[in-house]
Amino acid sequence: MKRVTIKDLSKFLSLSTSTISRALLNDKNIHPETQKRVLQAAERLGYKPNSTALNLKYGKSKNIGLVVPEMITPFSSKVLRGIQNILDPLGYRVIITQSDENPLIERKNLKLLEEFNVDGIIINLCHESFNEEVYRELINHELPMVFFDRIPGKSLNVSKVIVDDQIKASLVVEHLINTGRKRIAHIMGPLTIRNVTERANGYKRILEKYDISDPDLIIQTDGMTFEHGRRAVQELLNKKIPFDSIFAFSDTLAIGAMNYLHEQHIKIPQEVAIASFSGTELATIVHPQLTTVQQPLEKMGETAAQLVVEKINNKLSPEQTIVMDTELIYRASTLSE
Amino acid sequence: MKRVTIKDLSKFLSLSTSTISRALLNDKNIHPETQKRVLQAAERLGYKPNSTALNLKYGKSKNIGLVVPEMITPFSSKVLRGIQNILDPLGYRVIITQSDENPLIERKNLKLLEEFNVDGIIINLCHESFNEEVYRELINHELPMVFFDRIPGKSLNVSKVIVDDQIKASLVVEHLINTGRKRIAHIMGPLTIRNVTERANGYKRILEKYDISDPDLIIQTDGMTFEHGRRAVQELLNKKIPFDSIFAFSDTLAIGAMNYLHEQHIKIPQEVAIASFSGTELATIVHPQLTTVQQPLEKMGETAAQLVVEKINNKLSPEQTIVMDTELIYRASTLSE
DNA sequence: ATGAAAGCGCTAACAA
DNA sequence: TTGTTAGCGCTTTCAT
């Protein structure tokens, strides 16, 4: 069953293709009667505009590329949802690529998206500097780019959507202190991610303020999986470093840690309280539920999408950094019953 | 920075566009010397083929639509990964749409994908019959479709990728019996999903075989979220129906149930053992880890992708139903230490 | 109000 | 071996 084109309609109605096009586009230069006939015929023959032809005509692909480190946790999914809220009604399609936390794959993805003629890129990067030159190149090619969550270093002038990492990290740690914790460990992610440093700074600031800091309490991981969280807390225990609570960079790391604690029959929160950053259901499907800084992921996606669209429609629109509000949510993992 | 086209190269080298095209395509009818010059110029000017033009030319979009009920659990993400393994190297882009378990949204998504000229659709449906007419229509339009996981009723002759639901459900239940359980509850999903019935049949078969069935033990949910699982077990407890184990349709339902049990301080697996179907990390990030039927999700995605590609390349290739092998994995949620 | 024709970037007959 | 031309489906000047 071949697709019906304007040409088919033109033959069918013995009208020129331009007239058909005008009728379809609601042009003023069209007789109402003619338009009615065209519309009816279009309906009857099942005419569907060919978006490829339009894209060629207008020099756009109506594709937006999304680059994320992974899609295994619901983090990226929720952001995607927000992105689609904005982009779907505008007729954009979203092409998703996963970097697997590997900057080389990320680079390949970016190149691929450029090949694919995407009109813009929304990216959550996996290394704050490794691909800086690639980002710069794409931007020079006038490809609109918006970064969210994990953003590149200051030297790149781009639009970003982030959260108030440091402040909220401080608040979390302060909450642990307020609930009587004194030996607060921190499970960091890799240093190649800007938020990792930000959140760690928030943590350090408070521990120093209360004069309870101890470098032994900071465990640096070289990855972001459940397994990394697990190994971090294992390390603390093996080194016999006493601790009564954990602030983890992400819910993934936190949950990994929780699991190991469970296996060791260490009670949460009685013996060890635990808190982290999240924004997904992950925080509520574990037991006990995790105290977290709730990031407005869907809203972040929407905001990022709005920024790309803005940039696509107006190449001169200025770069913006939008800091989203987060909410600290207290749950059972830090509250004794 | 405007994109460099073949025309630009043609001017730059004083050659016809067709010669340029030939050089780029490695045509035999081209002087090696000329080809070298073209390739060098292309490299120097940064030429990138315009995929939109190609798609128009060849009447393809090189887009494949993916329709899934949700992306919040890692289920769809893992399948997507498999799909991309196959499709990325072939130059296909994957457009993702989420139905939110709502057949009306699913229908809208399908219509949208058709508008978008996708070359094929891979779908995990959310109601086994509601949109049957839409599927049929798309198939009549010669749009290649492959169903996976949740498939439509028998009356539709389409390619499918599924697992051996009934058999494996039986094995799970038999495992529960072998570990001494006698009052085995079943948390079903909605009856509008074929696998739900399949797995329930497997469950019933075994309970009848051992003559321990009891209709009270079957809880029918009207959704698939954590919350539904939670409420199902709540219902069992409220009705004071005694049970010593649960077989849940999915890990999502199982985890929801686990959480409620935890809150009621009911010990898993000592007081209640629990098992389900999965294939994602969800089963291992909860405590205790869940005994599940591990579905090869990535492989399922790959298989589905291969089937669409096959169908795209040859409209006449026959419909196939591929049953993937699953593995029953015993974990702490059914094994007392 | 309608039609003819050009053009978006590319490929593939057909000529030369 | 290279060039000319038409055409994929659509919109948009420019004529009529």
PDB file of C-alpha atoms in Angstrom, chain A residues 114-269:
ATOM      1  CA  GLU A 114      25.845  15.134  14.272  1.00  0.00           C
ATOM      2  CA  GLU A 115      25.903  12.766  11.319  1.00  0.00           C
ATOM      3  CA  PHE A 116      22.218  12.241  11.895  1.00  0.00           C
ATOM      4  CA  ASN A 117      21.602  15.932  11.459  1.00  0.00           C
ATOM      5  CA  VAL A 118      19.975  16.412  14.820  1.00  0.00           C
ATOM      6  CA  ASP A 119      18.734  19.929  15.374  1.00  0.00           C
ATOM      7  CA  GLY A 120      20.009  19.998  18.916  1.00  0.00           C
ATOM      8  CA  ILE A 121      21.547  17.915  21.676  1.00  0.00           C
ATOM      9  CA  ILE A 122      20.633  17.478  25.319  1.00  0.00           C
ATOM     10  CA  ILE A 123      23.369  15.851  27.306  1.00  0.00           C
ATOM     11  CA  ASN A 124      24.202  14.534  30.728  1.00  0.00           C
ATOM     12  CA  LEU A 125      27.900  13.975  30.380  1.00  0.00           C
ATOM     13  CA  CYS A 126      30.063  11.316  31.939  1.00  0.00           C
ATOM     14  CA  HIS A 127      33.363  13.152  32.305  1.00  0.00           C
ATOM     15  CA  GLU A 128      33.586  16.846  32.986  1.00  0.00           C
ATOM     16  CA  SER A 129      36.463  17.610  30.636  1.00  0.00           C
ATOM     17  CA  PHE A 130      37.415  14.645  28.464  1.00  0.00           C
ATOM     18  CA  ASN A 131      35.234  15.607  25.524  1.00  0.00           C
ATOM     19  CA  GLU A 132      35.405  19.349  25.979  1.00  0.00           C
ATOM     20  CA  GLU A 133      36.914  19.839  22.546  1.00  0.00           C
ATOM     21  CA  VAL A 134      34.104  17.856  20.958  1.00  0.00           C
ATOM     22  CA  TYR A 135      31.471  19.967  22.719  1.00  0.00           C
ATOM     23  CA  ARG A 136      33.264  23.089  21.588  1.00  0.00           C
ATOM     24  CA  GLU A 137      33.402  21.867  18.021  1.00  0.00           C
ATOM     25  CA  LEU A 138      29.698  21.049  17.939  1.00  0.00           C
ATOM     26  CA  ILE A 139      28.867  24.438  19.376  1.00  0.00           C
ATOM     27  CA  ASN A 140      31.031  26.091  16.742  1.00  0.00           C
ATOM     28  CA  HIS A 141      29.069  24.181  14.142  1.00  0.00           C
ATOM     29  CA  GLU A 142      26.090  26.057  15.586  1.00  0.00           C
ATOM     30  CA  LEU A 143      24.525  22.917  16.962  1.00  0.00           C
ATOM     31  CA  PRO A 144      22.430  23.939  19.970  1.00  0.00           C
ATOM     32  CA  MET A 145      23.516  22.060  23.076  1.00  0.00           C
ATOM     33  CA  VAL A 146      22.082  21.954  26.560  1.00  0.00           C
ATOM     34  CA  PHE A 147      23.757  20.216  29.469  1.00  0.00           C
ATOM     35  CA  PHE A 148      21.893  18.930  32.485  1.00  0.00           C
ATOM     36  CA  ASP A 149      22.811  17.369  35.816  1.00  0.00           C
ATOM     37  CA  ARG A 150      26.475  16.688  35.115  1.00  0.00           C
ATOM     38  CA  ILE A 151      27.880  19.683  33.344  1.00  0.00           C
ATOM     39  CA  PRO A 152      31.256  20.579  31.872  1.00  0.00           C
ATOM     40  CA  GLY A 153      33.835  22.905  33.454  1.00  0.00           C
ATOM     41  CA  LYS A 154      33.455  26.657  33.584  1.00  0.00           C
ATOM     42  CA  SER A 155      35.491  27.279  30.454  1.00  0.00           C
ATOM     43  CA  LEU A 156      32.609  26.304  28.214  1.00  0.00           C
ATOM     44  CA  ASN A 157      29.879  28.844  27.680  1.00  0.00           C
ATOM     45  CA  VAL A 158      26.759  26.722  27.324  1.00  0.00           C
ATOM     46  CA  SER A 159      23.234  26.431  28.657  1.00  0.00           C
ATOM     47  CA  LYS A 160      22.880  24.235  31.699  1.00  0.00           C
ATOM     48  CA  VAL A 161      20.201  22.854  33.946  1.00  0.00           C
ATOM     49  CA  ILE A 162      21.463  21.893  37.365  1.00  0.00           C
ATOM     50  CA  VAL A 163      20.512  21.677  41.016  1.00  0.00           C
ATOM     51  CA  ASP A 164      21.921  23.408  44.070  1.00  0.00           C
ATOM     52  CA  ASP A 165      24.267  20.512  44.856  1.00  0.00           C
ATOM     53  CA  GLN A 166      26.437  22.006  47.497  1.00  0.00           C
ATOM     54  CA  ILE A 167      23.713  23.653  49.560  1.00  0.00           C
ATOM     55  CA  LYS A 168      21.523  20.597  49.629  1.00  0.00           C
ATOM     56  CA  ALA A 169      24.428  18.324  50.431  1.00  0.00           C
ATOM     57  CA  SER A 170      25.112  20.562  53.403  1.00  0.00           C
ATOM     58  CA  LEU A 171      21.518  20.341  54.525  1.00  0.00           C
ATOM     59  CA  VAL A 172      21.514  16.560  54.328  1.00  0.00           C
ATOM     60  CA  VAL A 173      24.635  16.318  56.417  1.00  0.00           C
ATOM     61  CA  GLU A 174      23.303  18.837  58.880  1.00  0.00           C
ATOM     62  CA  HIS A 175      20.163  16.728  59.183  1.00  0.00           C
ATOM     63  CA  LEU A 176      22.290  13.721  60.052  1.00  0.00           C
ATOM     64  CA  ILE A 177      24.022  15.752  62.712  1.00  0.00           C
ATOM     65  CA  ASN A 178      20.711  16.993  64.069  1.00  0.00           C
ATOM     66  CA  THR A 179      19.528  13.435  64.463  1.00  0.00           C
ATOM     67  CA  GLY A 180      22.540  12.710  66.599  1.00  0.00           C
ATOM     68  CA  ARG A 181      25.063  11.333  64.168  1.00  0.00           C
ATOM     69  CA  LYS A 182      28.720  12.168  64.694  1.00  0.00           C
ATOM     70  CA  ARG A 183      30.681   9.820  62.453  1.00  0.00           C
ATOM     71  CA  ILE A 184      29.293  10.645  59.031  1.00  0.00           C
ATOM     72  CA  ALA A 185      30.887   8.837  56.111  1.00  0.00           C
ATOM     73  CA  HIS A 186      30.669  10.085  52.544  1.00  0.00           C
ATOM     74  CA  ILE A 187      30.576   7.843  49.505  1.00  0.00           C
ATOM     75  CA  MET A 188      31.743   9.982  46.604  1.00  0.00           C
ATOM     76  CA  GLY A 189      31.557   9.188  42.942  1.00  0.00           C
ATOM     77  CA  PRO A 190      34.491   9.692  40.570  1.00  0.00           C
ATOM     78  CA  LEU A 191      36.183  13.085  40.671  1.00  0.00           C
ATOM     79  CA  THR A 192      35.650  13.499  36.959  1.00  0.00           C
ATOM     80  CA  ILE A 193      32.089  14.547  37.635  1.00  0.00           C
ATOM     81  CA  ARG A 194      31.505  18.075  38.796  1.00  0.00           C
ATOM     82  CA  ASN A 195      28.574  17.351  41.095  1.00  0.00           C
ATOM     83  CA  VAL A 196      30.661  14.824  42.953  1.00  0.00           C
ATOM     84  CA  THR A 197      33.001  17.586  44.009  1.00  0.00           C
ATOM     85  CA  GLU A 198      30.140  19.959  44.729  1.00  0.00           C
ATOM     86  CA  ARG A 199      28.331  17.574  47.008  1.00  0.00           C
ATOM     87  CA  ALA A 200      31.561  16.551  48.693  1.00  0.00           C
ATOM     88  CA  ASN A 201      32.259  20.223  49.355  1.00  0.00           C
ATOM     89  CA  GLY A 202      28.875  20.635  50.964  1.00  0.00           C
ATOM     90  CA  TYR A 203      29.628  17.616  53.116  1.00  0.00           C
ATOM     91  CA  LYS A 204      33.072  18.824  54.105  1.00  0.00           C
ATOM     92  CA  ARG A 205      31.857  22.301  54.922  1.00  0.00           C
ATOM     93  CA  ILE A 206      29.424  21.034  57.521  1.00  0.00           C
ATOM     94  CA  LEU A 207      31.770  18.508  59.033  1.00  0.00           C
ATOM     95  CA  GLU A 208      34.344  21.242  59.458  1.00  0.00           C
ATOM     96  CA  LYS A 209      31.763  23.592  60.872  1.00  0.00           C
ATOM     97  CA  TYR A 210      31.017  21.064  63.583  1.00  0.00           C
ATOM     98  CA  ASP A 211      34.624  20.065  63.797  1.00  0.00           C
ATOM     99  CA  ILE A 212      33.998  16.382  63.207  1.00  0.00           C
ATOM    100  CA  SER A 213      35.739  15.851  59.896  1.00  0.00           C
ATOM    101  CA  ASP A 214      38.002  12.885  59.325  1.00  0.00           C
ATOM    102  CA  PRO A 215      39.515  12.081  55.941  1.00  0.00           C
ATOM    103  CA  ASP A 216      39.101   8.367  56.639  1.00  0.00           C
ATOM    104  CA  LEU A 217      35.352   8.831  56.397  1.00  0.00           C
ATOM    105  CA  ILE A 218      35.471   9.765  52.736  1.00  0.00           C
ATOM    106  CA  ILE A 219      35.397   6.900  50.294  1.00  0.00           C
ATOM    107  CA  GLN A 220      36.109   7.678  46.714  1.00  0.00           C
ATOM    108  CA  THR A 221      34.601   5.274  44.168  1.00  0.00           C
ATOM    109  CA  ASP A 222      35.617   4.942  40.562  1.00  0.00           C
ATOM    110  CA  GLY A 223      32.119   4.302  39.302  1.00  0.00           C
ATOM    111  CA  MET A 224      28.450   4.851  39.987  1.00  0.00           C
ATOM    112  CA  THR A 225      26.891   1.400  40.128  1.00  0.00           C
ATOM    113  CA  PHE A 226      25.225  -0.440  42.990  1.00  0.00           C
ATOM    114  CA  GLU A 227      28.345  -2.545  43.191  1.00  0.00           C
ATOM    115  CA  HIS A 228      30.494   0.527  43.751  1.00  0.00           C
ATOM    116  CA  GLY A 229      28.303   1.573  46.667  1.00  0.00           C
ATOM    117  CA  ARG A 230      28.549  -1.872  48.098  1.00  0.00           C
ATOM    118  CA  ARG A 231      32.303  -1.991  47.888  1.00  0.00           C
ATOM    119  CA  ALA A 232      32.631   1.463  49.424  1.00  0.00           C
ATOM    120  CA  VAL A 233      30.876   0.475  52.616  1.00  0.00           C
ATOM    121  CA  GLN A 234      32.709  -2.810  52.606  1.00  0.00           C
ATOM    122  CA  GLU A 235      35.931  -0.850  52.602  1.00  0.00           C
ATOM    123  CA  LEU A 236      34.810   1.206  55.581  1.00  0.00           C
ATOM    124  CA  LEU A 237      33.979  -1.910  57.511  1.00  0.00           C
ATOM    125  CA  ASN A 238      37.136  -3.745  56.539  1.00  0.00           C
ATOM    126  CA  LYS A 239      39.282  -0.831  57.623  1.00  0.00           C
ATOM    127  CA  LYS A 240      37.336  -0.826  60.862  1.00  0.00           C
ATOM    128  CA  ILE A 241      36.623   2.851  60.511  1.00  0.00           C
ATOM    129  CA  PRO A 242      33.787   3.577  62.903  1.00  0.00           C
ATOM    130  CA  PHE A 243      30.791   5.375  61.395  1.00  0.00           C
ATOM    131  CA  ASP A 244      27.182   5.870  62.372  1.00  0.00           C
ATOM    132  CA  SER A 245      25.835   7.264  59.131  1.00  0.00           C
ATOM    133  CA  ILE A 246      26.471   7.635  55.413  1.00  0.00           C
ATOM    134  CA  PHE A 247      25.854  10.417  52.963  1.00  0.00           C
ATOM    135  CA  ALA A 248      26.114   8.928  49.489  1.00  0.00           C
ATOM    136  CA  PHE A 249      26.482  10.851  46.243  1.00  0.00           C
ATOM    137  CA  SER A 250      23.566   9.068  44.584  1.00  0.00           C
ATOM    138  CA  ASP A 251      20.742   6.718  45.412  1.00  0.00           C
ATOM    139  CA  THR A 252      22.475   4.033  43.407  1.00  0.00           C
ATOM    140  CA  LEU A 253      25.568   4.191  45.596  1.00  0.00           C
ATOM    141  CA  ALA A 254      23.391   4.437  48.700  1.00  0.00           C
ATOM    142  CA  ILE A 255      21.379   1.358  47.813  1.00  0.00           C
ATOM    143  CA  GLY A 256      24.496  -0.635  47.056  1.00  0.00           C
ATOM    144  CA  ALA A 257      25.760   0.340  50.495  1.00  0.00           C
ATOM    145  CA  MET A 258      22.463  -0.530  52.160  1.00  0.00           C
ATOM    146  CA  ASN A 259      22.543  -3.988  50.704  1.00  0.00           C
ATOM    147  CA  TYR A 260      25.933  -4.739  52.102  1.00  0.00           C
ATOM    148  CA  LEU A 261      24.897  -3.402  55.486  1.00  0.00           C
ATOM    149  CA  HIS A 262      21.842  -5.628  55.412  1.00  0.00           C
ATOM    150  CA  GLU A 263      23.950  -8.646  54.647  1.00  0.00           C
ATOM    151  CA  GLN A 264      26.202  -7.824  57.557  1.00  0.00           C
ATOM    152  CA  HIS A 265      23.108  -7.532  59.727  1.00  0.00           C
ATOM    153  CA  ILE A 266      23.856  -3.923  60.496  1.00  0.00           C
ATOM    154  CA  LYS A 267      20.611  -2.148  61.304  1.00  0.00           C
ATOM    155  CA  ILE A 268      19.493   0.844  59.271  1.00  0.00           C
ATOM    156  CA  PRO A 269      18.986   3.460  60.641  1.00  0.00           C
TER     157      PRO A 269
END
